[in-house]
Short mmCIF file of C-alpha atoms in Angstrom, two decimals:
data_model
loop_
_atom_site.label_atom_id
_atom_site.label_comp_id
_atom_site.label_asym_id
_atom_site.label_seq_id
_atom_site.Cartn_x
_atom_site.Cartn_y
_atom_site.Cartn_z
CA MET A 1247 -12.47 22.03 10.64
CA LYS A 1248 -14.01 18.69 11.75
CA GLU A 1249 -15.23 18.04 8.30
CA GLU A 1250 -11.95 19.40 6.53
CA LYS A 1251 -10.33 16.64 8.67
CA ASP A 1252 -12.71 14.05 7.78
CA THR A 1253 -12.25 14.36 4.26
CA PHE A 1254 -8.72 14.11 5.05
CA VAL A 1255 -8.95 11.13 6.08
CA TYR A 1256 -11.47 9.60 3.44
CA ASP A 1257 -9.60 10.79 0.80
CA ARG A 1258 -6.59 9.56 1.81
CA THR A 1259 -7.83 6.02 2.76
CA LEU A 1260 -9.59 5.89 -1.12
CA ARG A 1261 -6.36 7.09 -2.53
CA GLU A 1262 -4.61 3.83 -0.59
CA LEU A 1263 -7.33 1.90 -1.74
CA PHE A 1264 -7.21 2.53 -4.95
CA GLN A 1265 -3.13 2.18 -5.56
CA THR A 1266 -4.77 -1.53 -5.76
CA VAL A 1267 -7.10 -0.94 -8.76
CA PRO A 1268 -10.19 -1.90 -8.33
CA LYS A 1269 -10.90 -3.20 -11.53
CA ALA A 1270 -14.48 -4.36 -11.34
CA LEU A 1271 -14.94 -0.52 -9.93
CA ILE A 1272 -13.51 0.81 -13.49
CA ARG A 1273 -15.46 -1.78 -15.44
CA LEU A 1274 -18.60 -1.02 -13.79
CA LEU A 1275 -18.21 2.92 -14.41
CA VAL A 1276 -16.95 2.65 -17.99
CA ASN A 1277 -17.64 -0.75 -19.16
CA LYS A 1278 -14.21 -1.42 -20.31
CA GLU A 1279 -11.26 -3.14 -19.07
CA ILE A 1280 -7.98 -1.66 -17.91
CA LYS A 1281 -5.16 -1.71 -20.28
CA GLU A 1282 -2.00 -0.22 -18.27
CA VAL A 1283 -2.46 1.76 -14.60
CA LEU A 1284 -0.51 5.26 -15.88
CA GLU A 1285 1.72 7.32 -13.76
CA THR A 1286 -0.76 9.91 -11.33
CA SER A 1287 2.24 12.20 -10.55
CA PHE A 1288 2.79 15.25 -12.46
CA PRO A 1289 6.36 16.68 -11.89
CA LYS A 1290 5.36 20.67 -12.16
CA VAL A 1291 6.66 23.70 -9.75
CA GLU A 1292 3.69 22.39 -7.90
CA GLU A 1293 2.90 18.46 -7.95
CA ARG A 1294 -0.15 17.48 -9.00
CA ARG A 1295 -1.60 13.95 -8.26
CA VAL A 1296 -4.46 12.25 -9.88
CA ASP A 1297 -6.99 9.93 -8.32
CA LEU A 1298 -6.43 7.14 -10.80
CA LEU A 1299 -5.39 7.06 -14.28
CA THR A 1300 -5.57 4.41 -16.74
CA ARG A 1301 -5.38 3.68 -19.72
CA LEU A 1302 -8.52 1.31 -21.48
CA GLU A 1303 -8.53 -2.00 -23.48
CA ASP A 1304 -9.10 0.55 -26.50
CA ASP A 1305 -6.34 2.56 -25.67
CA THR A 1306 -8.16 5.77 -24.51
CA LEU A 1307 -6.99 7.46 -20.89
CA PHE A 1308 -9.60 7.20 -17.97
CA HIS A 1309 -8.95 9.62 -15.21
CA LEU A 1310 -11.27 9.26 -12.11
CA GLU A 1311 -11.33 11.42 -8.87
CA ILE A 1312 -12.68 10.17 -6.13
CA GLN A 1313 -14.97 12.81 -3.77
CA SER A 1314 -16.51 12.69 -0.31
CA ILE A 1315 -17.87 16.43 -0.41
CA ASN A 1316 -19.29 19.04 -3.02
CA ASP A 1317 -16.38 21.36 -3.82
CA PRO A 1318 -17.22 24.27 -5.73
CA LEU A 1319 -13.90 24.71 -7.29
CA MET A 1320 -13.95 21.29 -9.02
CA PRO A 1321 -14.27 22.12 -12.60
CA LYS A 1322 -10.86 23.99 -12.31
CA ARG A 1323 -9.39 21.24 -10.69
CA MET A 1324 -10.39 19.05 -13.38
CA LEU A 1325 -9.47 20.91 -15.99
CA LYS A 1326 -5.90 21.45 -14.64
CA TYR A 1327 -5.50 17.53 -14.73
CA ALA A 1328 -6.49 17.43 -18.40
CA SER A 1329 -4.14 19.74 -19.34
CA LEU A 1330 -1.16 18.06 -17.36
CA ILE A 1331 -2.58 14.41 -18.57
CA TYR A 1332 -2.61 15.93 -22.27
CA GLU A 1333 0.58 17.37 -21.99
CA HIS A 1334 2.28 14.32 -20.61
CA TYR A 1335 0.56 11.63 -22.49
CA ASN A 1336 -0.45 13.93 -25.83
CA GLN A 1337 -3.86 12.37 -25.22
CA PHE A 1338 -7.01 14.05 -23.93
CA PRO A 1339 -8.63 11.73 -20.98
CA LYS A 1340 -12.38 11.03 -20.60
CA GLN A 1341 -12.73 11.80 -17.05
CA MET A 1342 -15.28 11.18 -14.24
CA VAL A 1343 -15.58 12.47 -10.48
CA LEU A 1344 -17.50 9.39 -8.63
CA TYR A 1345 -18.96 11.27 -5.53
CA VAL A 1346 -18.92 8.89 -2.25
CA GLY A 1347 -20.10 11.66 -0.23
CA ASP A 1348 -23.50 11.03 2.11
CA ARG A 1349 -25.24 13.91 1.09
CA ASN A 1350 -26.78 14.90 -2.25
CA ILE A 1351 -24.43 15.50 -5.17
CA LYS A 1352 -24.18 19.24 -5.91
CA ILE A 1353 -21.24 18.96 -8.08
CA LYS A 1354 -20.82 21.08 -11.16
CA SER A 1355 -19.63 19.13 -14.32
CA LYS A 1356 -18.65 21.91 -16.58
CA ILE A 1357 -17.36 25.41 -17.50
CA LYS A 1358 -18.63 27.33 -19.74
CA GLU A 1359 -17.38 30.54 -20.38
CA LYS A 1360 -17.23 33.14 -23.66
CA ASN A 1361 -13.87 31.52 -24.93
CA LEU A 1362 -13.78 27.81 -23.18
CA ARG A 1363 -16.40 24.85 -23.41
CA TYR A 1364 -15.30 21.89 -21.40
CA ASN A 1365 -17.04 19.51 -19.09
CA TYR A 1366 -16.59 15.58 -17.68
CA GLU A 1367 -18.92 13.26 -15.95
CA VAL A 1368 -20.10 12.93 -12.68
CA ARG A 1369 -21.63 10.42 -11.20
CA ASP A 1370 -22.62 9.12 -7.77
CA ILE A 1371 -21.49 6.01 -6.31
CA ARG A 1372 -24.99 5.50 -5.04
CA GLU A 1373 -26.36 5.12 -8.50
CA PHE A 1374 -24.75 1.88 -9.46
CA ASP A 1375 -25.95 -1.54 -9.05
CA CYS A 1376 -22.57 -2.65 -6.89
CA SER A 1377 -23.22 -6.19 -6.98
CA LYS A 1378 -20.39 -6.91 -9.07
CA LEU A 1379 -17.93 -5.37 -6.58
CA ILE A 1380 -19.64 -7.38 -3.51
CA GLU A 1381 -18.99 -10.79 -6.02
CA SER A 1382 -15.40 -9.52 -7.06
CA ASP A 1383 -12.42 -11.48 -5.84
CA ASP A 1384 -10.73 -8.45 -4.84
CA ILE A 1385 -11.17 -7.08 -1.49
CA THR A 1386 -10.63 -3.49 -2.81
CA ASP A 1387 -13.67 -4.05 -4.65
CA ASN A 1388 -15.51 -5.53 -1.64
CA ILE A 1389 -14.51 -2.45 0.85
CA ILE A 1390 -15.62 0.17 -1.40
CA ALA A 1391 -18.96 -1.85 -2.64
CA ILE A 1392 -20.21 -0.34 1.26
CA LEU A 1393 -19.78 3.08 -0.17
CA CYS A 1394 -23.10 1.85 -2.97
CA ASN A 1395 -26.77 1.88 -2.28
CA ILE A 1396 -26.08 -2.07 -0.91
CA LYS A 1397 -29.31 -4.26 -0.41
CA ASP A 1398 -27.63 -7.12 0.96
CA ILE A 1399 -25.46 -5.47 3.44
CA ASP A 1400 -24.87 -9.11 4.98
CA LYS A 1401 -24.25 -10.35 2.53
CA LEU A 1402 -21.29 -8.07 1.66
CA PHE A 1403 -19.75 -8.52 5.23
CA ALA A 1404 -19.62 -11.67 5.09
CA LYS A 1405 -17.84 -11.58 1.99
CA LEU A 1406 -15.01 -9.05 3.75
CA GLN A 1407 -15.13 -11.45 6.54
CA GLU A 1408 -14.28 -14.43 4.66
CA LYS A 1409 -11.48 -12.38 2.41
CA LEU A 1410 -9.85 -11.17 5.73
CA LEU A 1411 -9.41 -14.44 7.10
CA LYS A 1412 -6.98 -15.21 3.93
CA LEU A 1413 -4.91 -12.29 5.10
CA ASP A 1414 -1.68 -11.87 6.89
CA ASN A 1415 -2.47 -9.68 10.31
CA LYS A 1416 -0.58 -6.72 8.66
CA LYS A 1417 -2.56 -6.79 5.68
CA ARG A 1418 -5.84 -7.23 7.31
CA GLU A 1419 -5.27 -4.76 10.17
CA ASP A 1420 -5.02 -2.48 7.10
CA TYR A 1421 -7.94 -3.25 5.59
CA LEU A 1422 -9.94 -3.14 8.45
CA ARG A 1423 -9.05 -0.03 9.27
CA LYS A 1424 -9.52 1.33 5.48
CA LEU A 1425 -13.08 -0.81 6.02
CA PHE A 1426 -14.13 1.70 9.32
CA TYR A 1427 -13.18 4.94 7.81
CA LEU A 1428 -15.56 4.40 4.82
CA LEU A 1429 -18.18 3.37 7.24
CA ARG A 1430 -18.38 6.59 8.59
CA LEU A 1431 -19.30 7.97 5.04
CA ARG A 1432 -22.56 6.04 5.57
CA PRO A 1433 -24.04 7.05 9.12
CA ASP A 1434 -26.87 5.03 8.82
CA ILE A 1435 -24.88 1.60 7.98
CA HIS A 1436 -22.55 2.68 10.58
CA LYS A 1437 -25.48 3.29 13.66
CA ILE A 1438 -26.87 0.29 12.68
CA TYR A 1439 -24.11 -2.57 11.99
CA LYS A 1440 -21.13 -0.69 14.38
CA LYS A 1441 -21.35 -3.08 17.23
CA LYS A 1442 -22.72 -6.01 15.58
CA GLN A 1443 -20.54 -6.39 12.31
CA GLN A 1444 -17.36 -4.78 13.84
CA GLU A 1445 -17.67 -7.16 16.20
CA GLU A 1446 -17.85 -10.26 13.37
CA LEU A 1447 -15.31 -8.32 11.47
CA ALA A 1448 -12.65 -8.53 14.09
CA MET A 1449 -13.51 -12.20 14.72
CA PRO A 1450 -10.75 -13.44 12.30
CA PHE A 1451 -8.11 -11.96 14.96
CA ILE A 1452 -9.29 -14.49 16.81
CA ILE A 1453 -9.81 -17.45 14.76
CA GLU A 1454 -5.78 -16.33 14.06
CA LYS A 1455 -5.08 -16.80 17.37
CA GLU A 1456 -6.71 -20.52 17.30
CA ARG A 1457 -5.16 -21.30 13.99
CA ASP A 1458 -1.31 -19.95 14.41
CA PRO A 1459 0.73 -23.33 14.27
CA LEU A 1460 2.89 -21.90 16.42
CA TYR A 1461 0.66 -21.19 19.20
CA LYS A 1462 -1.66 -23.99 18.82
CA ASP A 1463 1.16 -26.67 18.32
CA GLY A 1464 3.66 -24.83 20.97
CA LEU A 1465 0.63 -25.81 23.72
CA GLN A 1466 -0.37 -29.27 22.31
CA LYS A 1467 3.21 -30.51 22.12
CA GLY A 1468 3.90 -28.58 25.44
CA ILE A 1469 7.32 -27.93 24.20
CA GLU A 1470 10.09 -26.13 26.21
CA LYS A 1471 9.08 -23.43 28.70
CA GLY A 1472 11.22 -20.71 27.13
CA ILE A 1473 9.69 -20.91 23.61
CA GLU A 1474 6.09 -21.51 25.08
CA LYS A 1475 7.03 -17.74 26.66
CA GLY A 1476 8.24 -16.45 23.33
CA ILE A 1477 5.02 -17.90 21.74
CA GLU A 1478 3.35 -16.12 24.18
CA LYS A 1479 5.17 -12.81 23.85
CA GLY A 1480 4.67 -12.86 20.31
CA GLN A 1481 0.58 -13.57 20.87
CA LYS A 1482 0.77 -10.77 23.15
CA ASP A 1483 2.67 -8.24 21.16
CA ARG A 1484 0.42 -9.16 18.17
CA GLU A 1485 -3.16 -8.59 20.78
CA ILE A 1486 -1.20 -4.70 21.48
CA SER A 1487 -0.95 -4.44 17.92
CA ILE A 1488 -4.33 -5.40 17.21
CA ALA A 1489 -5.74 -3.19 20.02
CA LYS A 1490 -3.58 -0.24 19.05
CA ALA A 1491 -5.47 -0.67 16.00
CA MET A 1492 -9.07 -0.70 16.88
CA LEU A 1493 -8.68 1.92 19.71
CA GLU A 1494 -7.41 4.30 16.74
CA GLN A 1495 -10.92 3.67 15.36
CA ASN A 1496 -12.97 4.68 18.32
CA ILE A 1497 -13.87 0.76 19.35
CA ASP A 1498 -15.75 0.18 22.34
CA ILE A 1499 -13.02 -0.99 25.01
CA ALA A 1500 -15.20 -3.74 25.92
CA LEU A 1501 -15.32 -5.02 22.38
CA ILE A 1502 -11.61 -4.77 22.09
CA VAL A 1503 -11.22 -6.52 25.17
CA LYS A 1504 -13.36 -9.58 24.25
CA VAL A 1505 -11.55 -9.56 20.49
CA THR A 1506 -8.37 -9.69 21.91
CA GLY A 1507 -8.04 -11.28 25.21
CA LEU A 1508 -6.27 -8.47 26.82
CA CYS A 1509 -7.49 -6.82 30.21
CA GLU A 1510 -9.82 -3.63 30.38
CA LYS A 1511 -6.75 -2.03 32.77
CA GLU A 1512 -4.37 -3.15 29.76
CA VAL A 1513 -6.66 -1.36 27.18
CA LYS A 1514 -7.36 1.47 28.88
CA LYS A 1515 -3.68 1.63 29.51
CA LEU A 1516 -2.72 1.53 25.87
CA ALA A 1517 -5.61 3.98 24.95
CA SER A 1518 -4.15 6.41 27.52
CA GLU A 1519 -0.56 6.56 26.05
CA GLY A 1520 -2.01 6.82 22.81
CA GLY A 1521 -3.54 9.93 23.72
#
């Protein structure tokens, strides 16, 4: 039951990431540029939605499914998707299943029956040299790179921290949430870097607090007490929001206290309210 729940979280996280279309990843997978992103939801009696469907620069369709577990029913699912895509676009797609799990890949890539021969490509993301994903200007590519066989983890986390600093609070919290979810797909990296890297990746929250012009100028100029209280309330709300997001990821309370500036009692109260 726990594995099914975790799989849903991973799949949802990856689908959310793919809404922004990781162009460098697609280029890595098929060595072609995306020409157009196509509709992925097919209206039927039972709605079917593929993970990603694009039209490439040579006008071929490319259908990508992301899998974090070895699903024995994958060939049937892929065949069904291929049929829906063909019916909708009058063109049969190039199909690939990209495995992102941490176990050995066992997904079958074909159906061989008496009157049916069907196949698609199955790849393990750990096979790829994902240096281009790290170098990409798209933070979606950078986050997906955590699933690859990365040799220089420190370089990747430094790039992520740099990107996170440039985002507004809402987007930053969203990308951090997705990153922490995907880290759980890589237990070895998660175990080694959990405390160190979560602290470093949370640093933008602290830096943002220091850079906030309202917060900074309000204190320096000594504006009226009412405005100052308003600034403090806004800052407090932000700290509470960050603490809640970190609690959702089961991050240590001591680290949350350090990052947000809230006291331990306040964080524990938020944790109990959330439970």
